[in-house]
Structures are given as structure tokens and as C-alpha cells.
Short mmCIF file of C-alpha atoms in Angstrom, two decimals:
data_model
loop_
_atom_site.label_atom_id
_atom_site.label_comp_id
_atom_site.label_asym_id
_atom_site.label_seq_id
_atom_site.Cartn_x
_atom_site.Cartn_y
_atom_site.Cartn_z
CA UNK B 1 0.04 -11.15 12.92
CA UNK B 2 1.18 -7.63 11.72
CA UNK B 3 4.54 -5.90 12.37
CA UNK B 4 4.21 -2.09 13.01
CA UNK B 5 7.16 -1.99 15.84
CA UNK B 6 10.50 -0.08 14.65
CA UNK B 7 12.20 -2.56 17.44
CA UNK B 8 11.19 -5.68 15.66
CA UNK B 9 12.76 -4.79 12.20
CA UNK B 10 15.52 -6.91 11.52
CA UNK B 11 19.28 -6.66 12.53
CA UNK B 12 21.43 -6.24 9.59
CA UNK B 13 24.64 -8.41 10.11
CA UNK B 14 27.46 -7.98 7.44
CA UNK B 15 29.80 -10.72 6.57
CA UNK B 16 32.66 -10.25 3.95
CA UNK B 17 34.48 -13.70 2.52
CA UNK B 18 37.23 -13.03 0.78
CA UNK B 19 38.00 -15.56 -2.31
CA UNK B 20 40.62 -16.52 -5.29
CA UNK B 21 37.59 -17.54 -7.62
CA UNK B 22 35.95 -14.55 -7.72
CA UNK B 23 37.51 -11.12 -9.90
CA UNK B 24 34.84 -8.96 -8.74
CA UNK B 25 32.54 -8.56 -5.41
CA UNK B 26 28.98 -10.10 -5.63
CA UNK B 27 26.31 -9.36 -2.54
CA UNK B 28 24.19 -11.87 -1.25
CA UNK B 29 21.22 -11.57 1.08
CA UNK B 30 20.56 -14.26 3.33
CA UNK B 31 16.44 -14.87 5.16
CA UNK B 32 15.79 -17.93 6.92
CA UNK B 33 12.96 -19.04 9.20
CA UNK B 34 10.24 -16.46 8.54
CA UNK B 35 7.80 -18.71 9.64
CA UNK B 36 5.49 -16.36 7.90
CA UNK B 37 5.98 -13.30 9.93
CA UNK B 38 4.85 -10.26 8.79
CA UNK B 39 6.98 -7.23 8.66
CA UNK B 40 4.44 -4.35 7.71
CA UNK B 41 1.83 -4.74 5.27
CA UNK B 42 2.89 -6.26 2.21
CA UNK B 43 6.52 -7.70 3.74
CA UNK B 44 6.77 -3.85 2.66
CA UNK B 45 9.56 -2.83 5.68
CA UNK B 46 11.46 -6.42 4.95
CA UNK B 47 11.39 -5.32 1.14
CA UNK B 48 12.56 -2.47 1.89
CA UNK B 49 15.32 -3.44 3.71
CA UNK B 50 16.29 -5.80 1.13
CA UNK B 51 16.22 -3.41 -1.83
CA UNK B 52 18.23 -0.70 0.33
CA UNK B 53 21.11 -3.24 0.22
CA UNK B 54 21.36 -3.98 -3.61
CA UNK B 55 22.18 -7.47 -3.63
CA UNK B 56 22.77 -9.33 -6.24
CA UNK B 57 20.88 -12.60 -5.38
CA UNK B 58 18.66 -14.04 -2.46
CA UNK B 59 20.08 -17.49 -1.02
CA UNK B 60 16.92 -18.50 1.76
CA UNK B 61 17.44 -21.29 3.90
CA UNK B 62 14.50 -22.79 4.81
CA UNK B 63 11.09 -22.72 7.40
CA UNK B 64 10.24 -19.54 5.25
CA UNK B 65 6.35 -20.94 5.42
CA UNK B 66 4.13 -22.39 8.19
CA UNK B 67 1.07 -24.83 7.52
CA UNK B 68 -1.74 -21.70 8.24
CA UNK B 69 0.71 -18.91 6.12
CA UNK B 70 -0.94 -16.00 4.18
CA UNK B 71 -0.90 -14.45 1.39
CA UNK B 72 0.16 -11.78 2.25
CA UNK B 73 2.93 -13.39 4.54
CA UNK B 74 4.46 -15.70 1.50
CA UNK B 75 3.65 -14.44 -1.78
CA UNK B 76 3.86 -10.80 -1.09
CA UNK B 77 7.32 -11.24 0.05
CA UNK B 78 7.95 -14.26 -2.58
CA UNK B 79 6.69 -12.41 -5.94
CA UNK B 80 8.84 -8.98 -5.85
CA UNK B 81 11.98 -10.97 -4.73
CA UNK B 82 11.15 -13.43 -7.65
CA UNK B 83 11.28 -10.42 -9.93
CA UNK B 84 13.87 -8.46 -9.45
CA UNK B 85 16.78 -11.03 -7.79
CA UNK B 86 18.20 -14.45 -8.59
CA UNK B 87 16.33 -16.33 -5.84
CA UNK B 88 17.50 -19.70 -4.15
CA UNK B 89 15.65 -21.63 -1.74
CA UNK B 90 15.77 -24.81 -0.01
CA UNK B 91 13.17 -26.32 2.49
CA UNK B 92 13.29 -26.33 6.24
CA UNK B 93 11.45 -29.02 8.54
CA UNK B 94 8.07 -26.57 8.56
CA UNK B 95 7.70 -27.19 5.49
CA UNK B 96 7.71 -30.29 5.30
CA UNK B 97 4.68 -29.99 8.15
CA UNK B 98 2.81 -29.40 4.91
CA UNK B 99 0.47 -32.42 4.02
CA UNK B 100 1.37 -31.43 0.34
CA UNK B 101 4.72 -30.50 0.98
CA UNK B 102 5.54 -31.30 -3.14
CA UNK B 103 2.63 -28.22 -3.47
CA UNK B 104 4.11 -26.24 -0.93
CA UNK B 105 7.33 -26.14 -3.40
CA UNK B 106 5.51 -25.76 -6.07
CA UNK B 107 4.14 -22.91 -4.43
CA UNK B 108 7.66 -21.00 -3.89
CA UNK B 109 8.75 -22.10 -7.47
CA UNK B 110 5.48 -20.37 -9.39
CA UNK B 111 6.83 -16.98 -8.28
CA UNK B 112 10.46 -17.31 -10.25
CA UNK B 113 12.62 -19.09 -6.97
CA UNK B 114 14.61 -21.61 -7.79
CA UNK B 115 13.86 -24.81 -5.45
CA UNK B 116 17.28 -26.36 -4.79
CA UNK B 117 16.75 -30.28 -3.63
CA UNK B 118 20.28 -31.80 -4.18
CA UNK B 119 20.86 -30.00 -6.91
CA UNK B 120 23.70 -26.95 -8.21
CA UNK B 121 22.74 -24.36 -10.49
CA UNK B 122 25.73 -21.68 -11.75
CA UNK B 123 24.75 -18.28 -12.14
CA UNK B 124 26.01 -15.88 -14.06
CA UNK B 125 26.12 -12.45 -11.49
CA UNK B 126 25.24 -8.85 -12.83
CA UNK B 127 29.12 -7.87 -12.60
CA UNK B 128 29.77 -11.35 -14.76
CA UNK B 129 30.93 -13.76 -11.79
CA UNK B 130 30.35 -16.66 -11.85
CA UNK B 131 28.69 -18.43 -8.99
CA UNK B 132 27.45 -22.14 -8.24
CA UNK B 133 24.37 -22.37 -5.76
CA UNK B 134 24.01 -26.12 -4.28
CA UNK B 135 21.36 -26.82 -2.06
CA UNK B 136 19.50 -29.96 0.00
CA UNK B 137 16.12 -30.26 1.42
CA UNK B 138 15.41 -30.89 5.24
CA UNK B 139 16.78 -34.33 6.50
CA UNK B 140 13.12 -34.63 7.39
CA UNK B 141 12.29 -35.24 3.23
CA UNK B 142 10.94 -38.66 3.20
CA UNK B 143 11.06 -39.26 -0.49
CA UNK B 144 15.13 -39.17 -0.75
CA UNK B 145 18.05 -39.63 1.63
CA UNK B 146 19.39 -35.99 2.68
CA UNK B 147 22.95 -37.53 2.42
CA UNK B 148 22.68 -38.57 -1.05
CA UNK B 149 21.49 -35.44 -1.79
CA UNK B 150 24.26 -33.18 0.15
CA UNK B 151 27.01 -35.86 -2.20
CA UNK B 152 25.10 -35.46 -5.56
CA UNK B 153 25.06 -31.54 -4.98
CA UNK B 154 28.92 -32.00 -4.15
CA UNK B 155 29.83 -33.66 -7.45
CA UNK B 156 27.58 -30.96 -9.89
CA UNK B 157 29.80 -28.11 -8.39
CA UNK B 158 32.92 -26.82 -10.43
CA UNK B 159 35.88 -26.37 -8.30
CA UNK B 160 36.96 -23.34 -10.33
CA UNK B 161 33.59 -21.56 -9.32
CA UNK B 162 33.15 -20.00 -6.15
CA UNK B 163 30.44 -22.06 -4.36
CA UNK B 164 27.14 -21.72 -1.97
CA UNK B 165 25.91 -24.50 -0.26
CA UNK B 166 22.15 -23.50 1.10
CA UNK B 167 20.66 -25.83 3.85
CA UNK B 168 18.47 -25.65 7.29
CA UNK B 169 20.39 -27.53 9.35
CA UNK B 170 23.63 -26.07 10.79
CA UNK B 171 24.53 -28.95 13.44
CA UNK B 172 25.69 -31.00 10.98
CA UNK B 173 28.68 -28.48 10.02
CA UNK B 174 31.07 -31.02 10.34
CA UNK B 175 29.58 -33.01 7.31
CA UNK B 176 29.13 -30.04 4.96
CA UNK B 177 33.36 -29.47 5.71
CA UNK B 178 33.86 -32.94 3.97
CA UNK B 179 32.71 -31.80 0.63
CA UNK B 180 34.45 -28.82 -1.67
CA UNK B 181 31.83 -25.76 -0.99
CA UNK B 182 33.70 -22.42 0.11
CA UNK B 183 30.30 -20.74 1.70
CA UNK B 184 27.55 -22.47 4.04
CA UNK B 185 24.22 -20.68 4.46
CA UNK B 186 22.32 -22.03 7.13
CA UNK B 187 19.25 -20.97 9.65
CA UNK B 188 17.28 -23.62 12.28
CA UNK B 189 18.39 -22.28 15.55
CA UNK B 190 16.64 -19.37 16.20
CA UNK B 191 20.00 -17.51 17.53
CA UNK B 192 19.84 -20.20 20.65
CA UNK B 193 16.33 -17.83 21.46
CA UNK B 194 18.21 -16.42 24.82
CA UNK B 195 21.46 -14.68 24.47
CA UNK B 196 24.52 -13.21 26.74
CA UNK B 197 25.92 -11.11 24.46
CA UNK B 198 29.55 -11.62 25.33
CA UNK B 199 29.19 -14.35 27.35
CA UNK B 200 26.65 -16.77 25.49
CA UNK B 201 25.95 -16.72 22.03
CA UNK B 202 22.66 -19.01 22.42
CA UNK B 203 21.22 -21.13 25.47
CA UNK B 204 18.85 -23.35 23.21
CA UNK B 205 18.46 -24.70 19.86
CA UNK B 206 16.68 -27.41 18.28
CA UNK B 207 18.12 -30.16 17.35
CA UNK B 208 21.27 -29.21 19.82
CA UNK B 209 19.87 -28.50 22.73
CA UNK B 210 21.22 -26.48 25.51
CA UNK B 211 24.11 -24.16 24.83
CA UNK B 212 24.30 -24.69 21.43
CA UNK B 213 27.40 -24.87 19.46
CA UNK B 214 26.02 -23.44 16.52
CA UNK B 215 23.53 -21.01 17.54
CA UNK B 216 24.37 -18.01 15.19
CA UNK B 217 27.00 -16.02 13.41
CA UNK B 218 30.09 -17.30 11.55
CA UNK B 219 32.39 -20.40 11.56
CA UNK B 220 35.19 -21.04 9.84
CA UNK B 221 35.65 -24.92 9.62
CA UNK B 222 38.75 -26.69 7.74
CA UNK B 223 38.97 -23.83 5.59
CA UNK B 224 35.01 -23.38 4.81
CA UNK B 225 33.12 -20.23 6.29
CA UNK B 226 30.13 -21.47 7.41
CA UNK B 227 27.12 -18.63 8.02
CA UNK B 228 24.09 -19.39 10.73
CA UNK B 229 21.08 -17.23 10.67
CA UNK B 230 19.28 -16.33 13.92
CA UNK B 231 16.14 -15.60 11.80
CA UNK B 232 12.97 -13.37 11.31
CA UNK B 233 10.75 -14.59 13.33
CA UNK B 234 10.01 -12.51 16.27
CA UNK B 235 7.14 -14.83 17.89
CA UNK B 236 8.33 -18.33 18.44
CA UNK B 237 6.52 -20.02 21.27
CA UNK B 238 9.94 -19.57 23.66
CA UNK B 239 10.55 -15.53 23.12
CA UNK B 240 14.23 -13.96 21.81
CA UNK B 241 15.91 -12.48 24.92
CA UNK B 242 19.12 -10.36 23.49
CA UNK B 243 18.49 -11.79 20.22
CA UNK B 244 17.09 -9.84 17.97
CA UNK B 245 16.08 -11.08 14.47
CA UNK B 246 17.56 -10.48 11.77
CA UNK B 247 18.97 -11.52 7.88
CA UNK B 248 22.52 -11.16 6.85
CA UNK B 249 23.78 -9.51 4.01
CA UNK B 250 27.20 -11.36 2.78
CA UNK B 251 29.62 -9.66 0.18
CA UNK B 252 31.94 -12.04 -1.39
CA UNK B 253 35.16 -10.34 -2.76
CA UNK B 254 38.48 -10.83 -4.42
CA UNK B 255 41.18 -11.82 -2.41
CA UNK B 256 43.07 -8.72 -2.55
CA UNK B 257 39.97 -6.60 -2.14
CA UNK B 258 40.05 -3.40 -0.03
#
């Protein structure tokens, strides 16, 4: 299903977090749930997006791939970001609607992404920061407790190191506050699918239901900023109302940054 609309290209939102750990601004781009949409042949307009930005790494949050994806959906979108960013990626439940979902990984790791499944990496940023990405599979994983891997994650991160936590699921924002990560990437809801702009950020989300309390945008919870994505995909069997997708772009600066 092609993309050739200028109305369906994605939103842009811009977060800054301000930090003590870091000495010098890093950029992040945030995708979540794809679900294999195309945006122009090639994921050319998305790539383009994402390149116009300069960030310095990719953080994705999960339900990038459906069971029937494409090539040209995944890969062509997977292999250039693979190539020219640090790329982190944790699962969402649609992928684990993959028979094989251990081949589905596989798949994402073969193009250089980094497959986070209770695990922290540090990476060492073009500008020389420092930064630790954690991240957990789906709850739906049915090899390994998603608990045990949201506490091992928690204990392999540094608390001198600014930290990411990537994972799908951002109804259970309350948990991820009980463990020492300063950022929370998440995506799942869709943006609540219908929006009020003003009034109602989101009347439905799965896994919450009606009115969602987490339905996009940013939360700041016992000191950790927690980030929601409403998404890329544009066709979803209930369609966006006022809710356009989009990915976020989030720059994380010094304290006493301008």
C-alpha cells in the first residue's frame, strides 16, 4: 500500500530533555508502529525526513513489521538507517504475530540494528557522549518474563550515564518510574486513533481502553520524562481522526543549555 499523499507524511514533534549527565546535546529520532507502511517508494519521503534532521541515533519502539510486510516496506527503510545511524530496536506485540518471531529478529538485526531484549548497550555519540540504551521485548515474549527483563536492563545501566529505556508498552509507566532510567521511549497507542485537540488527547488505545491516559506526547513521572509515540501508520482498521502520524525527534542537552 503506497504513500504518494503530502497529508500523510509524518508530523514532526520536538522534545528537548534537559540533563546533568550529558556535556554536549545528542539528537535522537524516535519511529514506532510502522506496521509496514509505506511512505513513497523506497521509505524514500520517511528517509528523507529522517536524514533532514541529523540525528545522531534511531531508538524504534516496536510493531515496526506485520506478518505479510515487504521488502520494500522493512528492509528498504531498515538497511540505510542500519548504515548511516546507531540503530536500537525492541519488539512490539506484531511481531511477535510472527510464527518465527526469533527470525523476524534476526531479520532486523542482519541490517546493522541492534535488537535490545533486556539488555543495555552504551554508546559512544558522534560529539563523544556517552549514552546507555536499555530495552525489553513485548510482555507478549513467551520465552522470558518481561519483568525480569525490564530489572536485568535496570541493573546493566550506569547511573553516571544518561539513560534510554526503549519499550512498546506505555501503560505500564508507573513500573518503568521504579527503576533509574532518565528517558522512556514508547509507541502502542496509536495517539488514542480519535483526538480533540485541546480537549482530548486520545479516545482509544489498546491495552487502556477508552480515554486513555497515555495516548501520546510527554510525561514527566517521579522525575523521569517519559515519551509516547502516536505512530506511522496511517491505515489501522479504526482510522486517525485529528491525529496525524508522526515520529519524534528528541534532543537531549546540558542542563544549562540555551
Amino acid at each position: 500500500m503506497n504513500n504518494n499523499k503530502r497529508w500523510k507524511l509524518p508530523v514532526l514533534r520536538q522534545y528537548k530533555v534537559r540533563s546533568g549527565k550529558v556535556d554536549a546535546p545528542f539528537r535522537c529520532v524516535h519511529l514506532s508502529d510502522l506496521h509496514c507502511c509505506l511512505y513513497g517508494k523506497h521509505q524514500k519521503k520517511l528517509l528523507d525526513l529522517i536524514r533532514m534532521v541529523k540525528p545522531d541515533l534511531i531508538c524504534m519502539t516496536g510493531d515496526m513489521l506485520e506478518p505479510k510486510f515487504s521488502k520494500e516496506a522493512a528492509g528498504d527503510l531498515f538497511s540505510p538507517l542500519g548504515e548511516m545511524y546507531p540503530c536500537f530496536y525492541v519488539t512490539g506485540n506484531h511481531e511477535f504475530n510472527y510464527k518465527n518471531y526469533l527470525g523476524a529478529k534476526a531479520y532486523v538485526r542482519s541490517f546493522g540494528i541492534c535488537v535490545l531484549e533486556g539488555e543495555s548497550r552504551i554508546v559512544t555519540l558522534r560529539s563523544r557522549t556517552r549514552v546507555c540504551i536499555a530495552g525489553v521485548d513485548d510482555p507478549v515474549n513467551p520465552r522470558e518474563s518481561w519483568m525480569a527483563q525490564l530489572s536485568r536492563a535496570a541493573l546493566k545501566t550506569d547511573p553516571s550515564v544518561f539513560s534510554i529505556l526503549l519499550s512498546h508498552r506505555p501503560e505500564r509507566a508507573q513500573t518503568y518510574a521504579m527503576f533509574p532510567f532518565d528517558l522512556v521511549l514508547t509507541g502502542h497507542a496509536h495517539g488514542g486513533q480519535w483526538r480533540i485537540p485541546g480537549l482530548v488527547n486520545g479516545i482509544y488505545a489498546p491495552s487502556q481502553g477508552f480515554f486513555p491516559k497515555y495516548a501520546g506526547g510527554r510525561y514527566e513521572i517521579n522525575g523521569q520524562t517519559h515519551i509516547n509515540s502516536r505512530g506511522l501508520a496511517y491505515y489501522v482498521p479504526v482510522p486517525r481522526i485529528f491525529n496525524p502520524v508522526e515520529f519524534g525527534v528528541i534532543d537531549v542537552v546540558p542542563e544549562d543549555w540555551k
